[in-house]
CSV table of C-alpha atoms in Angstrom, one decimal:
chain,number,residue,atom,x,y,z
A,1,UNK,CA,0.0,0.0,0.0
A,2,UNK,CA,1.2,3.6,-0.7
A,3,UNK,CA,0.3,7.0,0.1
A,4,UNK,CA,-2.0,7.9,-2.6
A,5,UNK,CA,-3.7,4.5,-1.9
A,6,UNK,CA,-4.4,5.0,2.7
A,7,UNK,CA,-5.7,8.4,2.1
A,8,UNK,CA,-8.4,7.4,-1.1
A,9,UNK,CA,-9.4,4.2,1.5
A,10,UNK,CA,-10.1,7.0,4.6
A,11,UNK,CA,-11.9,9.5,2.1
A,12,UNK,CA,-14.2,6.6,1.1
A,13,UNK,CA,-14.7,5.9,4.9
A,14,UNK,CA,-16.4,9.4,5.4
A,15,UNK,CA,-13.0,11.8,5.5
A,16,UNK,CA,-12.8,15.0,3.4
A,17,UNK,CA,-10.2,14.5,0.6
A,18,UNK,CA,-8.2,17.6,2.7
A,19,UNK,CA,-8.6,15.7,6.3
A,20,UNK,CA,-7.8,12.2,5.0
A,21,UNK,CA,-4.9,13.3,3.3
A,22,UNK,CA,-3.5,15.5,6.5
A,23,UNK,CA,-4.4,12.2,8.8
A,24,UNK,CA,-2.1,9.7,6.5
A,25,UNK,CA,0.8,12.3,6.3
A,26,UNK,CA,1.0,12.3,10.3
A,27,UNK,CA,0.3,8.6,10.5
A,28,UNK,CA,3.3,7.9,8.2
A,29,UNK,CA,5.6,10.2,9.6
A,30,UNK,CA,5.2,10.5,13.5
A,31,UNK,CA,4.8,6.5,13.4
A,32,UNK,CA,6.2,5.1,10.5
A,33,UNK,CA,9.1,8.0,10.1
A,34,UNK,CA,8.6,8.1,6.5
A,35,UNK,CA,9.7,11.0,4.4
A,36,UNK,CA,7.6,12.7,1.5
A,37,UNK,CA,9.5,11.3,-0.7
A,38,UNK,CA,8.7,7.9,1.2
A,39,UNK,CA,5.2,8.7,0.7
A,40,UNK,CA,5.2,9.0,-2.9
A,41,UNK,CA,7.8,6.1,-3.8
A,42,UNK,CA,7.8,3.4,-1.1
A,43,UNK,CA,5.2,1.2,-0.3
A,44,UNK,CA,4.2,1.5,3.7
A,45,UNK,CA,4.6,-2.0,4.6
A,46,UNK,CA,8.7,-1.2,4.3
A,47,UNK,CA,8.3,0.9,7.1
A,48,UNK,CA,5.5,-1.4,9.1
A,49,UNK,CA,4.6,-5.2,9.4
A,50,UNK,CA,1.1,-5.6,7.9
A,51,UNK,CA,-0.5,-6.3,11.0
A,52,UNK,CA,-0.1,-2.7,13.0
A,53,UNK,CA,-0.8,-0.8,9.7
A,54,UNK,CA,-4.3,-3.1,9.3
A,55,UNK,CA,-4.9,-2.3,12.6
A,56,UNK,CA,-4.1,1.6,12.2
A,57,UNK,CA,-6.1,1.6,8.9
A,58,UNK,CA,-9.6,0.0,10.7
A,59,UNK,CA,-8.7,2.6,13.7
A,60,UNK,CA,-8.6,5.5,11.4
A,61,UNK,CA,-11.8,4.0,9.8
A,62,UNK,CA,-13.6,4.2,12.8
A,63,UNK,CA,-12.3,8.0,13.3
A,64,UNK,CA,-10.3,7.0,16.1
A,65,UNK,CA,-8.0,10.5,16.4
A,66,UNK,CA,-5.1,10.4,14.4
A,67,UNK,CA,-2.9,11.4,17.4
A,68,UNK,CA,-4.0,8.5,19.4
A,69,UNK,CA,-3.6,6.0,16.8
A,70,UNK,CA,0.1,7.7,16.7
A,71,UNK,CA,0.4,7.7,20.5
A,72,UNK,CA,1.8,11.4,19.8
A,73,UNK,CA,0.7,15.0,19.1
A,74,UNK,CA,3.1,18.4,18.3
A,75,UNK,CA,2.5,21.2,20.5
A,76,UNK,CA,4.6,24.2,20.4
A,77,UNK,CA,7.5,22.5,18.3
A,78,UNK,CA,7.6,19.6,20.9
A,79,UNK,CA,6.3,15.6,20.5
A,80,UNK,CA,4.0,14.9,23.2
A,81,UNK,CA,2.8,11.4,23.9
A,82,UNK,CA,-1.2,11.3,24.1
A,83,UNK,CA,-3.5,8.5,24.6
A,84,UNK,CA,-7.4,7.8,26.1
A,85,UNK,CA,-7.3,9.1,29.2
A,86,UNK,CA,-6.1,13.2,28.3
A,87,UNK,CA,-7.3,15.5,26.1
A,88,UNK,CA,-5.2,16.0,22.6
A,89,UNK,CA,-3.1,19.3,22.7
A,90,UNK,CA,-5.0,21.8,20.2
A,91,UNK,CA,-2.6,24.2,18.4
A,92,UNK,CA,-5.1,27.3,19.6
A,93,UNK,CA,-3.5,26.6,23.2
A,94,UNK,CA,-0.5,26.8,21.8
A,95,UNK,CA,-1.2,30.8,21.8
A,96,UNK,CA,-2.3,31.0,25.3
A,97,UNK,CA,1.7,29.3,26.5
A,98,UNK,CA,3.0,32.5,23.9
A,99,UNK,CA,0.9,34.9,26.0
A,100,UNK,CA,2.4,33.6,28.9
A,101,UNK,CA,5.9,33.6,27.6
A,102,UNK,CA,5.4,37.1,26.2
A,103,UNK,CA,4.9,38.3,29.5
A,104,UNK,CA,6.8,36.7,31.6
A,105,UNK,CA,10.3,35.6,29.6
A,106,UNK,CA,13.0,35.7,31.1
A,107,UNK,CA,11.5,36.4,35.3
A,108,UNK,CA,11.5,33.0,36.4
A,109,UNK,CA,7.9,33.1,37.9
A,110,UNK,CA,6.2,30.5,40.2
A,111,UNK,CA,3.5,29.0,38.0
A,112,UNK,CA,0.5,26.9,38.5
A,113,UNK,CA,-1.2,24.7,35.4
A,114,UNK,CA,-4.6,23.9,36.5
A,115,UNK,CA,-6.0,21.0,34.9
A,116,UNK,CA,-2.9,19.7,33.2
A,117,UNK,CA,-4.0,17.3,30.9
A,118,UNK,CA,-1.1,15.7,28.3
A,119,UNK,CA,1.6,18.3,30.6
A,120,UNK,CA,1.8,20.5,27.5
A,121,UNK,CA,1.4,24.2,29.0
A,122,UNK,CA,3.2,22.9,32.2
A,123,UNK,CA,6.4,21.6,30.1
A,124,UNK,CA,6.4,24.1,27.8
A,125,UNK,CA,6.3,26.9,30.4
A,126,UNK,CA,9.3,25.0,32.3
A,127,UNK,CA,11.0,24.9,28.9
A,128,UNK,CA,10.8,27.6,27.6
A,129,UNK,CA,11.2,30.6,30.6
A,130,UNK,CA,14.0,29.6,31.8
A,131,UNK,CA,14.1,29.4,36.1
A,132,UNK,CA,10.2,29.2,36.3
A,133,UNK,CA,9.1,27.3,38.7
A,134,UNK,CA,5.9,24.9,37.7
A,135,UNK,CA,3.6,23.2,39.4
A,136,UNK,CA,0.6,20.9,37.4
A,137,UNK,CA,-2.8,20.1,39.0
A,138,UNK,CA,-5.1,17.4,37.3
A,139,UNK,CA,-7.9,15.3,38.8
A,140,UNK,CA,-7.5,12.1,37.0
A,141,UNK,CA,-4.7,9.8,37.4
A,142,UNK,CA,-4.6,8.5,33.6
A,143,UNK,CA,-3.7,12.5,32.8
A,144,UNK,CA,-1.2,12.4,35.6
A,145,UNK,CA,0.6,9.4,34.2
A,146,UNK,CA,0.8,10.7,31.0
A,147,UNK,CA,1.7,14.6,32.0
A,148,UNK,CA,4.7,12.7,34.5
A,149,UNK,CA,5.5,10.6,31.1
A,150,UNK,CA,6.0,13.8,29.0
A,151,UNK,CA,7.7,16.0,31.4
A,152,UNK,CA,10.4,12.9,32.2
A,153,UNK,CA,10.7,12.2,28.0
A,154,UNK,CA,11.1,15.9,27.3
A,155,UNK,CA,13.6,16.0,30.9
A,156,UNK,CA,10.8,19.6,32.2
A,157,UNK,CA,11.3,20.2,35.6
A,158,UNK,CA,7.3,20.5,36.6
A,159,UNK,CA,6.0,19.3,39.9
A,160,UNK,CA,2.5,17.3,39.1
A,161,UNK,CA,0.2,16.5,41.5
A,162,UNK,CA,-3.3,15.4,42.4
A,163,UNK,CA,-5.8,18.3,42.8
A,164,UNK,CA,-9.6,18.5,42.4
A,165,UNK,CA,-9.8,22.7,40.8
A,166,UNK,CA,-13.0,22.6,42.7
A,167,UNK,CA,-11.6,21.8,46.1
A,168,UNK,CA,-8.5,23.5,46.0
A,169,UNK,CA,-6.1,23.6,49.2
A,170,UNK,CA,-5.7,27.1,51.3
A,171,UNK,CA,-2.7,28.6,49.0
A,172,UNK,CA,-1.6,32.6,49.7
A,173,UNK,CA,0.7,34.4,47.5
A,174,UNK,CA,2.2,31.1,46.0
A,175,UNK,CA,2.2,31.7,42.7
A,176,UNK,CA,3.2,34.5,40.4
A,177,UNK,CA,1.1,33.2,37.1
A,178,UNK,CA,-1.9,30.6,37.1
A,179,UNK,CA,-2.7,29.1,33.8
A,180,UNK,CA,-5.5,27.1,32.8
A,181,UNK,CA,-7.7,25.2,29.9
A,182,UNK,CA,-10.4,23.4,32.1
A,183,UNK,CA,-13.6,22.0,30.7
A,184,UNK,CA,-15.9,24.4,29.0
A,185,UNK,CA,-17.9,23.6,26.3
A,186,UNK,CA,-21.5,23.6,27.0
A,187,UNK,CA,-23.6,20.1,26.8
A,188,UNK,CA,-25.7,21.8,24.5
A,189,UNK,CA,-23.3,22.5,22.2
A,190,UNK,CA,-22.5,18.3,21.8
A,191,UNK,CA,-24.6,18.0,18.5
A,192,UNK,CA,-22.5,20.3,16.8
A,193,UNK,CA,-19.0,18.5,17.5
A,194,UNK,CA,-17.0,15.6,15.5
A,195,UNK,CA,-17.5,12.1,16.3
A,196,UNK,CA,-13.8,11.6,16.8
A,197,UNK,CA,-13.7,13.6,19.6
A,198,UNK,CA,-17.3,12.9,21.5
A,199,UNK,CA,-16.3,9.3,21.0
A,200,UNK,CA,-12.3,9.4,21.7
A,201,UNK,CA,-11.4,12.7,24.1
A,202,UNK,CA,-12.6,12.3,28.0
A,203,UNK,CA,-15.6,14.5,28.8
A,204,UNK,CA,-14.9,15.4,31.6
A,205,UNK,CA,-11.9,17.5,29.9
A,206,UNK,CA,-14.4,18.5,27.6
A,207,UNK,CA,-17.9,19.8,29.0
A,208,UNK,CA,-19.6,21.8,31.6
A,209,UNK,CA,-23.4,22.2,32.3
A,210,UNK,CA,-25.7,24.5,30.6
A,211,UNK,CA,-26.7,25.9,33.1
A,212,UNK,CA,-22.7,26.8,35.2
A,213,UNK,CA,-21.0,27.3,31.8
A,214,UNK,CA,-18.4,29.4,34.3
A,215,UNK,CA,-17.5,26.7,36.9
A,216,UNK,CA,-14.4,25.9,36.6
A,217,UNK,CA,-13.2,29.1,35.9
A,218,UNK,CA,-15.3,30.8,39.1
A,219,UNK,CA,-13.5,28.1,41.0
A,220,UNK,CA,-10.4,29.0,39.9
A,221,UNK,CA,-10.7,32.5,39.8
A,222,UNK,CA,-11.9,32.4,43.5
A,223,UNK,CA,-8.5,30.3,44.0
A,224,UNK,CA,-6.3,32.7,41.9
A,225,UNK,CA,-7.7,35.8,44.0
A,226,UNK,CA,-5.8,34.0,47.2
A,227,UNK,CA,-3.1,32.5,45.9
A,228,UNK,CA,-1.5,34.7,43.4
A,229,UNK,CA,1.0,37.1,44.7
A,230,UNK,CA,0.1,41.1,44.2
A,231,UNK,CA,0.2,42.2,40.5
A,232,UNK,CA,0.3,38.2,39.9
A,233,UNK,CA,-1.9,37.2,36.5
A,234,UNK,CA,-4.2,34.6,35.7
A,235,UNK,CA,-4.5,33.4,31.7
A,236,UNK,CA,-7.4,30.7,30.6
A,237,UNK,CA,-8.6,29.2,27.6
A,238,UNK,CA,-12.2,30.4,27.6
A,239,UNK,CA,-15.3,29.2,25.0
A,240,UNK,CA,-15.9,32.5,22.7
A,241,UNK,CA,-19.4,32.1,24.0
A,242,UNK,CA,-19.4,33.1,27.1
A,243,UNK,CA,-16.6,35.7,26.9
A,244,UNK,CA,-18.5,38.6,28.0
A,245,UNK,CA,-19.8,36.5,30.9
A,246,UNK,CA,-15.9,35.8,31.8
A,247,UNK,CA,-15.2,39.4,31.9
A,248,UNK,CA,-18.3,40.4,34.1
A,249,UNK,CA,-17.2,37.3,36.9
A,250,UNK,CA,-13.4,38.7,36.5
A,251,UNK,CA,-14.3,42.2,36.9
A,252,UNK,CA,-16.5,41.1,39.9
A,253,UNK,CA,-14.1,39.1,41.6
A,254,UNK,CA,-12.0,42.1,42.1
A,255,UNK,CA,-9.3,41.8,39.1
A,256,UNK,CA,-8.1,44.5,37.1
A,257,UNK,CA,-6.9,45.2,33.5
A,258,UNK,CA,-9.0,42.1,32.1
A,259,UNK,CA,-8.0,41.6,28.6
A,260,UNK,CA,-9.2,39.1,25.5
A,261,UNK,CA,-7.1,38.2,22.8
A,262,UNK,CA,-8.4,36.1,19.5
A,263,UNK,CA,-7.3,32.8,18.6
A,264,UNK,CA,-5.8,32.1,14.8
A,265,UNK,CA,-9.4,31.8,13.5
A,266,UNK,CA,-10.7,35.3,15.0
A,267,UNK,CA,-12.4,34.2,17.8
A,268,UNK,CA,-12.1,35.5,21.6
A,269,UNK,CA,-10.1,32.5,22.5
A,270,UNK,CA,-8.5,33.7,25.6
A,271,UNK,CA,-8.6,36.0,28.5
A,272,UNK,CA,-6.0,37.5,31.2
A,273,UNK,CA,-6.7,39.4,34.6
A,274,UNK,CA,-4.3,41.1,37.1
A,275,UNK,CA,-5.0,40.6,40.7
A,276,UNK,CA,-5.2,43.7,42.4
């Protein structure tokens, strides 16, 4: 089997030409290490026993994420490994670690990832500013084996532990910068998503009531009010919905200077606020 040969066998399985094209290139080279040229002159099978790529193929098939079947994703230049169990790294978070950087490069700042996932904002924070101090929260212990996985593989010197965002522990002035991405798509918004990740990606990285769209981030913002030092900064991930609702709660929980910034597609992808 060649290239030109996967991608025509996914676009018949439901893929657009675009998608099933994109999915075989980063099958073939984050698993298989094949070249383009590899791609267009050597059959797969050189690179893979028949067996995994049959299995790979019927994955893919049944829209399995093409990062999972690979076992990696790319974020912010880096290979991280992903599997069932933490949400995929999405290049708009990417943005929201360059915000972070942009601020804060080169201070060494004590920082807090709230609902760490895969480890990529903690490890990339650690990486890239140099002397920060990191610290990682996540709930599920899948996540935390596979954030404690990527931070030993890419040697990030990040502290993860255990921590429900909800029930936080009685923290004052520990932290310079709290980051986080934490669930917050809306139930009602469910119809409107891909198969791969309602099937595939946890929920409970994923979605939040209808009616407490905010409830991670009122949480966290109540958290951030105590334990950020003065001046310290808080960045999230936000849904473009419910922006304006995210600057009212900020605004009312006694931050200051409460900015948005778009993601690469133009929408209101991310917010900042200063503690007092």
């Amino acid at each position: 089997m060649r290239y030109n040969e996967l991608w025509r066998i996914l676009h018949d399985s439901g893929y657009a030409e675009g998608e099933a094209k994109a999915v075989t290139r980063m099958l073939l080279t984050d698993k298989y290490g094949m070249t383009t040229a590899d791609m267009l002159c050597e059959e797969i099978e050189k690179y893979s026993d028949a067996h995994t790529l049959s299995e790979d193929v019927s994955a893919l098939k049944a829209f399995t994420p093409v990062q999972y079947v690979v076992g990696k994703a790319w974020f912010c230049d880096r290979l991280f490994t992903v599997r069932p169990g933490c949400l995929i790294p999405r290049p708009e978070t990417e943005e929201l670690c360059r915000w972070v950087e942009e601020d804060y490069y080169p201070s060494a700042p004590a920082i807090l990832d709230i609902g760490t996932g895969s480890g990529c904002i903690a490890a990339t924070l650690a990486l890239d500013i140099p002397g920060a101090k990191v610290d990682a929260w996540d709930i599920s212990d899948e996540a935390i084996a596979i954030a404690n996985d990527n931070i030993h593989s890419l040697m990030a010197d990040v502290n993860v532990t255990r921590c429900d965002a909800l029930n936080p522990p009685a923290d004052v002035g520990k932290y310079d910068v709290i980051v986080s991405n934490p669930p917050y798509i809306c139930d009602s918004e469910r119809s409107g998503m891909e198969a791969n990740v309602l099937e595939y990606e946890p929920p409970t990285a994923l979605f939040v009531p209808d009616d407490d769209a905010l409830l991670f981030y009122r949480a966290i913002a109540h958290y951030a009010s105590l334990s950020l030092t003065p001046g310290g900064t808080l960045y999230f991930e936000i849904n473009p919905l419910c922006h304006s609702e995210m600057c009212s709660m900020l605004d009312a929980s006694g931050y200051v200077d409460v900015l948005i910034r778009n993601d690469q597609f133009g929408k209101k992808r991310f917010i900042k606020a200063t503690k007092r």
